[in-house]
Amino acid sequence: MRVGMLLGLIGLVACSSPPSARPHYVLVSQAGSSTVAVIDPTQGKTIRRITVGGLPHRMMRSPDGRKVYVVLVGSQAVAEVDVGSLAVTRTFLTAPVPERRADGTLIQAHFDQGAFAQTTCFACHNPGGAKPFIVGERPVGIALSSDASRLFISHIRQGLLSEVSLQDGVIVRSERLPPSGAAQEAADLARVGSKLVVALRPRQPSTEASAVRWLDEQTWQTLAEAHTGADPAFVLPLEEGALVSNFESNTLSLHAPGAAPRGFTVMPGPLGMLRVGEGQVLSLNYYSNAVSLLNLETGESENHRLELAGKTFVNPTHAALSPDGRLAYIVSSGTEGHLLVFDLRSSKVLRAIPIDGLSFDVAVVGRH
Amino acid sequence: MKKTLGLVALLGILAACGGDNSGGNTAPSAPNTVAGLVTDIGSGVRLAGVTVRVVGSSRTTTTDSRGEFILQNLPAGWVKLDFEKAGYAPGHGIAESTGSAQTVVVALKKEGTEQSYNPTQARTLFQRTEAGPYAVIFQPNSLDTTDTNLRVVVTPLDPTKEDTALPGDLVAGGASPTPLAPVTFAEFSILDSQNRRINLKPNSSAIVELPIPPELRSRYRIGDKIHCYAYNPQTGRWEDFVEGTVERSSVDGTTPVLRASIRHLSWYGGAPAVQDQECVLVEVSNRFGPLADAVVTARPGLRAVTNRLGQAEITVEKGVPINFTATKTYTDTFVDANGKLVPKPGAKVIDIGRVEEADLFLNGRNYSRTPGPCPSSVVQSVRPAATNPFPIRVAPAPEGFFQAAALLQPGGLAFVQLEKGIPNADGDLDNAEPASGAQIIISDNTGGTATMSELAPGSGAYFANNFTVEPGKRYTLNIDADGNGSVDGSGSAFAVGNVAWSNLSNGGSYSASSLTATWNDSASTQPGYNALYQVSFQRNGGSGVSDFAFYVGSERSFEPRAQTNPPTPLAAGTYTVTLNAFSGAFSGGNLAITDNITGVGMQGQIYSIQSVNPITITLTAP
């Protein structure tokens, strides 16, 4: 019953008219090269590469569209990219720089090199710099607070949840979330109204259950929790619920506090998800080299392989909508990377733009 | 047979050395042609009768008695090839069909032992090597078959020794290619009753555990995340990137393994993107001079094609040993007795050169290189003559077969025994005879190099004058076994460090119940160093189970206890205690030898040993 109401709300919101077509760039996080690619879809090529930090993955636009926040999984930080200048304006640590290693020994170099004053571990741990290159708590999920003044960031390594003030870039709060059974890695999070939704997963690979936990945005008090598959990869916020992709399977699960999760079948390896229209979600099915267009109300889905001119584009990860809502820009994240221009009406790939292999997330920004 | 081989080898040497320097590089190289050479990675022997399939078409061919093949009139673009031979794991290669003939050099790996499996049951299947157990863990009913009589084959591959057997290019390509650094790999095959290949159900996964090779254990530690990929023969690329974690093996509880989920059974392994890259200028030449349109591949690194000066810029990982391989193919061409390339319809010449090099990156020779990846726009540009490109010499691969055994004596000499002959099914040489005329270079990876001389003509024994092996240093051998100018095989190993007892001394007395024997090794902190220690306690005059304790492993401590269940203190008495240290191609509890000199037409081992003088101690009763 609760889920039915939720789906109705989804439909209402999704019915709002799509934004008009306007010039835009597409940003892609390129994990292998520590960069964000700026792609001009009109020219069909990368026009700039912005060095942001180690293992850039998830990206999130600010509500006014002027900033993009890039989660640096390998540098324990978030990079703020200014859309106007297409440059990194600030970086924020997502967890404090440690004084000691896990075995208790002192990290003398952090004292010698002034690491505690840095705002990203990439300042020292970069190609040619201090080893190892990938360090820290491995931030992954990102969400903006209700008043758009703070970032919430979830971390894989120890299940940390952090809150960073956007005004001064300072970590306001950082807590290790209590595990749920074997689930202890905070794989992703989203904000739904005044609640945070965190996907806690066991250390991978695993066949044990994960947990979808609802927290109060202000107090981080647990409000509800439900099990999901062994490897939740992405949490898509909806009006009152959250859709979770179960990467180890072929399912998405719709969660709402106090309601039993509802499952949807897509193709194997669902990862990113994108709302694309009235009650519809595009599921990026990594292991199937395909996308699924899912109708949340009926539960029906259409599956489409990512092919163009006889070539299959593998391992889709994330997607973003064009400003007119007609196209989805899809990251094909094999070792040979492509940004796919996918027409949502014909459900066909129109174009494949070369990007770096092992790219991950995508965001559409206005051209200034 | 021995005489025939000798004659062939002699002709090869004559052919390679006898040419003049005019006109040799103008031989034809047909467009849209891919030629290749297939060898056994374990022995280096050329493999005849290998089926070669062009992926996405019906074209097939078979390697000839020299392990070679040629495919002509291919469509332009990248060509994916599958290689199949009974008893070997599937092999794969890629080449570009372009304006001149290209070469694929593929090494196949002998497959692991077949194990039966009923897929309705959960089961862990593994194949053990000196690195540890390579395992696949199946959930019940996860395979896409109703057949309950399956055979599972796990074929391990240690890229620190066998990287040339890895299929495809280990590259995150696209707009800005980045090399991937191989860590650990295996091939997983499942066959049903009808010998058809079976895979996982689309919605199922399995867990694999791949040991971290001993040389890489100081670099990848428990808890580290490593990117994992499966090879897709259809696309010729490594795909399905997921993160794996370094954990203890669930099979033996001790070996550090990369544990990850797998969705498609094929070649699978871990290879993080290389962050610290540099751009190296190389020059490929043969006996006549620089070669245009030669293909150069680097591991870990990328692929490049030489310009009209025979030069190319190629991106490699900085700070680690690099294997360079260069190839050049001539079509409708033959090498005459003078080493000249002469027209002969239907014939072909495949020139190959292979160099393992670490000196590039330390304070030795100053080859031309710049930080960061090569700018793609200048790959084909012509560089000023003042630069100092890294040389790669190519020549026809040896027709004979060579085997090397190289000893690094800490504080002493480096010694190589080289033999030639015919490899048997186990890869050992039958009718072996000493190999003279080889060119062997030893380098210490800090700029010191020496050419090794044959001790006596016809002995096949080589050593370097005035070259002392320093304990704890890594040494690399590049061996031109047939002396025709191109390196045929290469390998490296650490010289064992200075090893000594920490808490035992000759004549000492210790409690049998509480003794933990410890020793130190001056090289233990060297990155990549992984010595194997062998310790024995033998009671003088005793032969019972409580009179003997034995240890083989990489730790530097050992509790000598009788091998009872549970272990009990050794009997009181006087004991002779021995301590030996091994490095390189020695491994495993039974000290089985694993080849670490690999190449085309040759194989071998490079290793180092140090024996600490035996001591006599007294163990007292509890």
Short mmCIF file of C-alpha atoms in Angstrom, two decimals, chain B residues 30-340:
data_model
loop_
_atom_site.label_atom_id
_atom_site.label_comp_id
_atom_site.label_asym_id
_atom_site.label_seq_id
_atom_site.Cartn_x
_atom_site.Cartn_y
_atom_site.Cartn_z
CA ALA B 30 52.31 -7.36 -47.26
CA PRO B 31 49.41 -5.25 -46.07
CA ASN B 32 46.45 -6.72 -44.17
CA THR B 33 48.54 -9.67 -43.13
CA VAL B 34 49.10 -11.13 -39.70
CA ALA B 35 51.85 -13.67 -39.15
CA GLY B 36 52.57 -15.33 -35.87
CA LEU B 37 54.65 -17.65 -33.78
CA VAL B 38 53.19 -19.85 -31.04
CA THR B 39 55.33 -21.27 -28.25
CA ASP B 40 54.93 -23.12 -24.96
CA ILE B 41 55.43 -20.67 -22.09
CA GLY B 42 56.83 -23.40 -19.89
CA SER B 43 59.50 -24.60 -22.26
CA GLY B 44 59.77 -21.92 -24.94
CA VAL B 45 59.43 -24.61 -27.59
CA ARG B 46 57.62 -23.78 -30.84
CA LEU B 47 54.19 -25.42 -30.98
CA ALA B 48 53.04 -27.08 -34.19
CA GLY B 49 49.43 -27.97 -34.92
CA VAL B 50 47.88 -25.11 -32.99
CA THR B 51 44.49 -24.12 -34.39
CA VAL B 52 44.32 -20.37 -35.04
CA ARG B 53 40.86 -18.83 -35.42
CA VAL B 54 39.99 -15.31 -36.49
CA VAL B 55 37.32 -14.17 -34.05
CA GLY B 56 34.13 -13.09 -35.78
CA SER B 57 34.85 -14.94 -39.00
CA SER B 58 35.11 -18.50 -40.22
CA ARG B 59 38.79 -18.22 -41.06
CA THR B 60 41.12 -20.66 -39.41
CA THR B 61 44.63 -21.90 -39.95
CA THR B 62 47.12 -24.12 -38.18
CA THR B 63 50.67 -23.50 -37.07
CA ASP B 64 53.30 -25.28 -39.11
CA SER B 65 56.14 -27.45 -37.85
CA ARG B 66 58.00 -24.28 -36.80
CA GLY B 67 55.04 -23.03 -34.79
CA GLU B 68 54.35 -20.29 -37.31
CA PHE B 69 51.27 -19.22 -39.26
CA ILE B 70 50.20 -16.49 -41.63
CA LEU B 71 46.80 -14.98 -42.41
CA GLN B 72 46.53 -12.75 -45.46
CA ASN B 73 43.88 -10.49 -46.99
CA LEU B 74 42.34 -9.70 -43.64
CA PRO B 75 39.94 -6.79 -43.26
CA ALA B 76 41.59 -3.63 -42.01
CA GLY B 77 41.54 -2.98 -38.28
CA TRP B 78 42.18 -4.95 -35.14
CA VAL B 79 42.14 -8.71 -35.57
CA LYS B 80 41.33 -10.94 -32.63
CA LEU B 81 42.76 -14.44 -32.73
CA ASP B 82 42.02 -17.55 -30.66
CA PHE B 83 44.62 -20.29 -30.27
CA GLU B 84 43.68 -23.83 -29.33
CA LYS B 85 45.75 -26.93 -28.74
CA ALA B 86 44.89 -29.98 -26.68
CA GLY B 87 46.51 -29.90 -23.28
CA TYR B 88 46.89 -26.12 -23.22
CA ALA B 89 44.71 -23.37 -21.79
CA PRO B 90 43.00 -21.27 -24.47
CA GLY B 91 45.27 -18.60 -25.90
CA HIS B 92 44.32 -15.28 -27.40
CA GLY B 93 46.11 -12.56 -29.29
CA ILE B 94 45.40 -9.34 -31.12
CA ALA B 95 47.13 -7.59 -34.01
CA GLU B 96 46.34 -4.76 -36.34
CA SER B 97 45.64 -5.48 -39.98
CA THR B 98 47.29 -2.49 -41.54
CA GLY B 99 49.62 -1.30 -44.29
CA SER B 100 52.35 -3.78 -43.49
CA ALA B 101 52.37 -7.29 -42.10
CA GLN B 102 52.07 -7.51 -38.32
CA THR B 103 53.16 -10.22 -35.96
CA VAL B 104 51.51 -12.00 -33.06
CA VAL B 105 53.81 -13.80 -30.66
CA VAL B 106 51.68 -16.01 -28.44
CA ALA B 107 52.79 -18.29 -25.65
CA LEU B 108 50.39 -21.00 -24.50
CA LYS B 109 50.29 -22.35 -20.98
CA LYS B 110 49.85 -26.04 -20.25
CA GLU B 111 46.49 -26.43 -18.59
CA GLY B 112 46.05 -27.48 -14.99
CA THR B 113 44.76 -30.83 -13.79
CA GLU B 114 41.18 -31.75 -14.65
CA GLN B 115 38.91 -32.09 -11.61
CA SER B 116 35.42 -33.56 -11.65
CA TYR B 117 32.54 -31.47 -10.39
CA ASN B 118 28.83 -31.96 -9.88
CA PRO B 119 27.37 -28.45 -10.23
CA THR B 120 24.44 -29.17 -7.92
CA GLN B 121 26.89 -28.97 -5.05
CA ALA B 122 28.87 -26.16 -3.46
CA ARG B 123 32.55 -26.83 -3.88
CA THR B 124 35.99 -25.28 -3.81
CA LEU B 125 38.33 -26.49 -6.54
CA PHE B 126 41.94 -25.45 -6.67
CA GLN B 127 45.25 -25.96 -8.40
CA ARG B 128 48.31 -25.50 -6.28
CA THR B 129 51.63 -24.04 -7.40
CA GLU B 130 54.60 -22.77 -5.49
CA ALA B 131 52.76 -19.44 -5.14
CA GLY B 132 49.84 -21.12 -3.37
CA PRO B 133 46.39 -22.47 -4.22
CA TYR B 134 44.51 -20.94 -7.17
CA ALA B 135 40.88 -21.60 -6.25
CA VAL B 136 37.39 -21.24 -7.63
CA ILE B 137 34.48 -21.48 -5.22
CA PHE B 138 31.15 -22.48 -6.71
CA GLN B 139 27.71 -22.07 -5.23
CA PRO B 140 25.27 -24.90 -5.99
CA ASN B 141 23.49 -24.72 -9.35
CA SER B 142 25.39 -21.66 -10.49
CA LEU B 143 26.55 -23.15 -13.79
CA ASP B 144 24.56 -22.93 -16.99
CA THR B 145 24.06 -26.65 -17.54
CA THR B 146 22.00 -29.63 -16.42
CA ASP B 147 24.98 -31.95 -16.90
CA THR B 148 26.20 -33.22 -13.53
CA ASN B 149 29.42 -34.71 -14.82
CA LEU B 150 31.65 -31.72 -15.38
CA ARG B 151 35.40 -31.28 -15.52
CA VAL B 152 36.97 -28.12 -14.16
CA VAL B 153 40.43 -26.99 -15.17
CA VAL B 154 42.21 -24.18 -13.32
CA THR B 155 45.38 -23.01 -15.08
CA PRO B 156 47.47 -20.66 -12.91
CA LEU B 157 49.68 -17.98 -14.39
CA ASP B 158 52.29 -16.01 -12.48
CA PRO B 159 52.89 -12.81 -14.46
CA THR B 160 56.22 -12.20 -12.74
CA LYS B 161 57.48 -15.20 -14.70
CA GLU B 162 54.99 -15.88 -17.48
CA ASP B 163 53.53 -12.56 -18.54
CA THR B 164 53.88 -13.34 -22.24
CA ALA B 165 51.18 -15.99 -21.90
CA LEU B 166 48.60 -13.39 -20.88
CA PRO B 167 46.07 -12.84 -23.66
CA GLY B 168 45.53 -9.50 -25.34
CA ASP B 169 46.91 -6.17 -24.26
CA LEU B 170 46.72 -5.27 -20.57
CA VAL B 171 45.60 -1.74 -21.23
CA ALA B 172 42.84 0.57 -20.14
CA GLY B 173 42.50 2.08 -23.57
CA GLY B 174 40.13 4.57 -25.05
CA ALA B 175 40.96 8.23 -25.42
CA SER B 176 44.02 8.09 -23.18
CA PRO B 177 45.47 4.60 -22.82
CA THR B 178 46.86 3.54 -19.46
CA PRO B 179 48.84 0.35 -18.88
CA LEU B 180 47.64 -2.17 -16.35
CA ALA B 181 50.21 -3.85 -14.11
CA PRO B 182 49.60 -7.62 -13.94
CA VAL B 183 49.50 -9.15 -10.45
CA THR B 184 47.98 -12.64 -10.58
CA PHE B 185 45.97 -14.57 -13.15
CA ALA B 186 44.39 -17.91 -13.96
CA GLU B 187 42.28 -19.43 -16.66
CA PHE B 188 39.10 -21.24 -15.65
CA SER B 189 37.57 -23.77 -18.02
CA ILE B 190 34.61 -26.06 -17.41
CA LEU B 191 33.80 -28.84 -19.85
CA ASP B 192 30.68 -30.99 -19.89
CA SER B 193 30.28 -34.62 -20.90
CA GLN B 194 30.26 -33.64 -24.57
CA ASN B 195 33.42 -31.57 -24.15
CA ARG B 196 31.50 -28.32 -24.56
CA ARG B 197 32.57 -25.28 -22.62
CA ILE B 198 30.22 -24.35 -19.81
CA ASN B 199 29.94 -20.99 -18.14
CA LEU B 200 28.16 -19.46 -15.20
CA LYS B 201 24.47 -18.70 -15.43
CA PRO B 202 23.94 -15.08 -16.47
CA ASN B 203 22.69 -14.22 -13.03
CA SER B 204 25.29 -16.18 -11.07
CA SER B 205 28.82 -15.63 -9.93
CA ALA B 206 31.64 -17.61 -8.40
CA ILE B 207 34.44 -16.54 -6.11
CA VAL B 208 38.03 -16.93 -7.17
CA GLU B 209 41.20 -16.73 -5.11
CA LEU B 210 44.47 -16.07 -6.90
CA PRO B 211 47.75 -16.06 -4.94
CA ILE B 212 49.82 -12.91 -4.91
CA PRO B 213 53.17 -13.97 -6.44
CA PRO B 214 55.97 -14.01 -3.85
CA GLU B 215 57.80 -11.19 -5.66
CA LEU B 216 54.80 -8.90 -5.31
CA ARG B 217 53.85 -9.61 -1.71
CA SER B 218 55.70 -6.61 -0.37
CA ARG B 219 53.74 -4.42 -2.78
CA TYR B 220 50.25 -5.83 -2.25
CA ARG B 221 49.28 -6.50 1.33
CA ILE B 222 46.31 -7.98 3.17
CA GLY B 223 43.31 -5.69 2.81
CA ASP B 224 44.52 -3.97 -0.34
CA LYS B 225 42.07 -3.62 -3.21
CA ILE B 226 43.15 -4.68 -6.68
CA HIS B 227 41.22 -4.22 -9.91
CA CYS B 228 40.18 -7.48 -11.52
CA TYR B 229 39.18 -8.24 -15.08
CA ALA B 230 37.96 -11.11 -17.23
CA TYR B 231 39.27 -11.49 -20.77
CA ASN B 232 36.57 -11.37 -23.43
CA PRO B 233 37.76 -13.22 -26.54
CA GLN B 234 34.98 -11.64 -28.60
CA THR B 235 36.16 -8.09 -28.02
CA GLY B 236 39.83 -8.93 -27.44
CA ARG B 237 39.77 -6.87 -24.27
CA TRP B 238 39.91 -7.26 -20.52
CA GLU B 239 36.45 -6.39 -19.19
CA ASP B 240 34.06 -6.68 -16.26
CA PHE B 241 36.25 -4.66 -13.97
CA VAL B 242 35.50 -5.28 -10.30
CA GLU B 243 37.50 -4.78 -7.17
CA GLY B 244 39.08 -7.72 -5.43
CA THR B 245 40.60 -7.78 -1.97
CA VAL B 246 43.87 -9.29 -0.80
CA GLU B 247 42.98 -11.81 1.90
CA ARG B 248 44.28 -15.07 3.30
CA SER B 249 43.50 -18.12 1.20
CA SER B 250 40.42 -20.00 2.31
CA VAL B 251 42.18 -23.19 1.16
CA ASP B 252 45.37 -23.07 3.23
CA GLY B 253 44.65 -20.15 5.56
CA THR B 254 48.03 -18.52 4.99
CA THR B 255 48.74 -17.59 1.37
CA PRO B 256 47.84 -14.00 0.51
CA VAL B 257 45.36 -14.23 -2.34
CA LEU B 258 43.36 -11.83 -4.45
CA ARG B 259 39.74 -12.73 -3.73
CA ALA B 260 37.08 -11.50 -6.11
CA SER B 261 33.84 -12.45 -7.78
CA ILE B 262 33.79 -13.73 -11.33
CA ARG B 263 30.85 -13.71 -13.73
CA HIS B 264 32.38 -15.16 -16.89
CA LEU B 265 34.81 -18.06 -16.73
CA SER B 266 37.79 -17.28 -18.90
CA TRP B 267 41.18 -15.80 -18.23
CA TYR B 268 40.78 -13.75 -15.08
CA GLY B 269 43.07 -11.77 -12.86
CA GLY B 270 44.12 -8.62 -11.10
CA ALA B 271 45.91 -5.68 -12.66
CA PRO B 272 45.66 -2.17 -11.24
CA ALA B 273 46.00 0.81 -13.53
CA VAL B 274 49.58 2.06 -13.61
CA GLN B 275 49.76 5.51 -12.05
CA ASP B 276 53.45 6.27 -12.35
CA GLN B 277 54.20 6.22 -16.06
CA GLU B 278 57.00 7.41 -18.25
CA CYS B 279 57.62 7.67 -21.94
CA VAL B 280 60.64 5.83 -23.32
CA LEU B 281 62.18 6.32 -26.73
CA VAL B 282 63.14 2.97 -28.24
CA GLU B 283 64.90 2.10 -31.44
CA VAL B 284 64.34 -1.21 -33.17
CA SER B 285 66.99 -2.49 -35.53
CA ASN B 286 67.96 -5.72 -37.16
CA ARG B 287 71.26 -6.82 -38.61
CA PHE B 288 70.89 -4.26 -41.39
CA GLY B 289 69.91 -1.21 -39.40
CA PRO B 290 66.86 0.59 -37.98
CA LEU B 291 63.47 -0.87 -38.81
CA ALA B 292 60.37 1.09 -39.73
CA ASP B 293 56.91 -0.32 -38.94
CA ALA B 294 58.18 -2.68 -36.26
CA VAL B 295 55.68 -3.30 -33.47
CA VAL B 296 56.95 -2.79 -29.93
CA THR B 297 55.04 -3.91 -26.86
CA ALA B 298 56.02 -3.27 -23.28
CA ARG B 299 54.83 -5.03 -20.12
CA PRO B 300 53.75 -3.23 -18.03
CA GLY B 301 53.22 -0.69 -20.78
CA LEU B 302 51.61 0.02 -24.09
CA ARG B 303 52.19 -0.77 -27.75
CA ALA B 304 53.84 1.42 -30.39
CA VAL B 305 54.99 1.24 -34.00
CA THR B 306 58.38 2.53 -35.12
CA ASN B 307 58.75 5.44 -37.51
CA ARG B 308 61.06 5.64 -40.52
CA LEU B 309 64.07 5.96 -38.22
CA GLY B 310 63.12 2.79 -36.45
CA GLN B 311 62.12 4.76 -33.36
CA ALA B 312 58.98 4.87 -31.29
CA GLU B 313 57.89 6.42 -28.03
CA ILE B 314 56.25 3.96 -25.73
CA THR B 315 54.56 4.40 -22.37
CA VAL B 316 55.76 2.10 -19.58
CA GLU B 317 55.36 1.82 -15.84
CA LYS B 318 58.09 3.71 -14.06
CA GLY B 319 60.36 2.05 -11.55
CA VAL B 320 59.80 -1.63 -12.34
CA PRO B 321 61.50 -4.05 -14.73
CA ILE B 322 59.96 -3.86 -18.19
CA ASN B 323 59.74 -6.59 -20.80
CA PHE B 324 60.04 -5.12 -24.28
CA THR B 325 59.17 -7.25 -27.30
CA ALA B 326 59.65 -6.03 -30.85
CA THR B 327 58.54 -7.84 -33.98
CA LYS B 328 58.80 -7.35 -37.70
CA THR B 329 57.51 -9.62 -40.44
CA TYR B 330 58.57 -9.83 -44.08
CA THR B 331 56.38 -11.65 -46.54
CA ASP B 332 57.43 -13.51 -49.69
CA THR B 333 60.93 -13.30 -48.32
CA PHE B 334 63.63 -15.73 -47.29
CA VAL B 335 66.87 -15.35 -45.32
CA ASP B 336 69.70 -16.69 -47.45
CA ALA B 337 72.89 -18.25 -46.18
CA ASN B 338 74.48 -14.82 -46.01
CA GLY B 339 71.71 -13.46 -43.83
CA LYS B 340 70.27 -11.39 -46.64
#
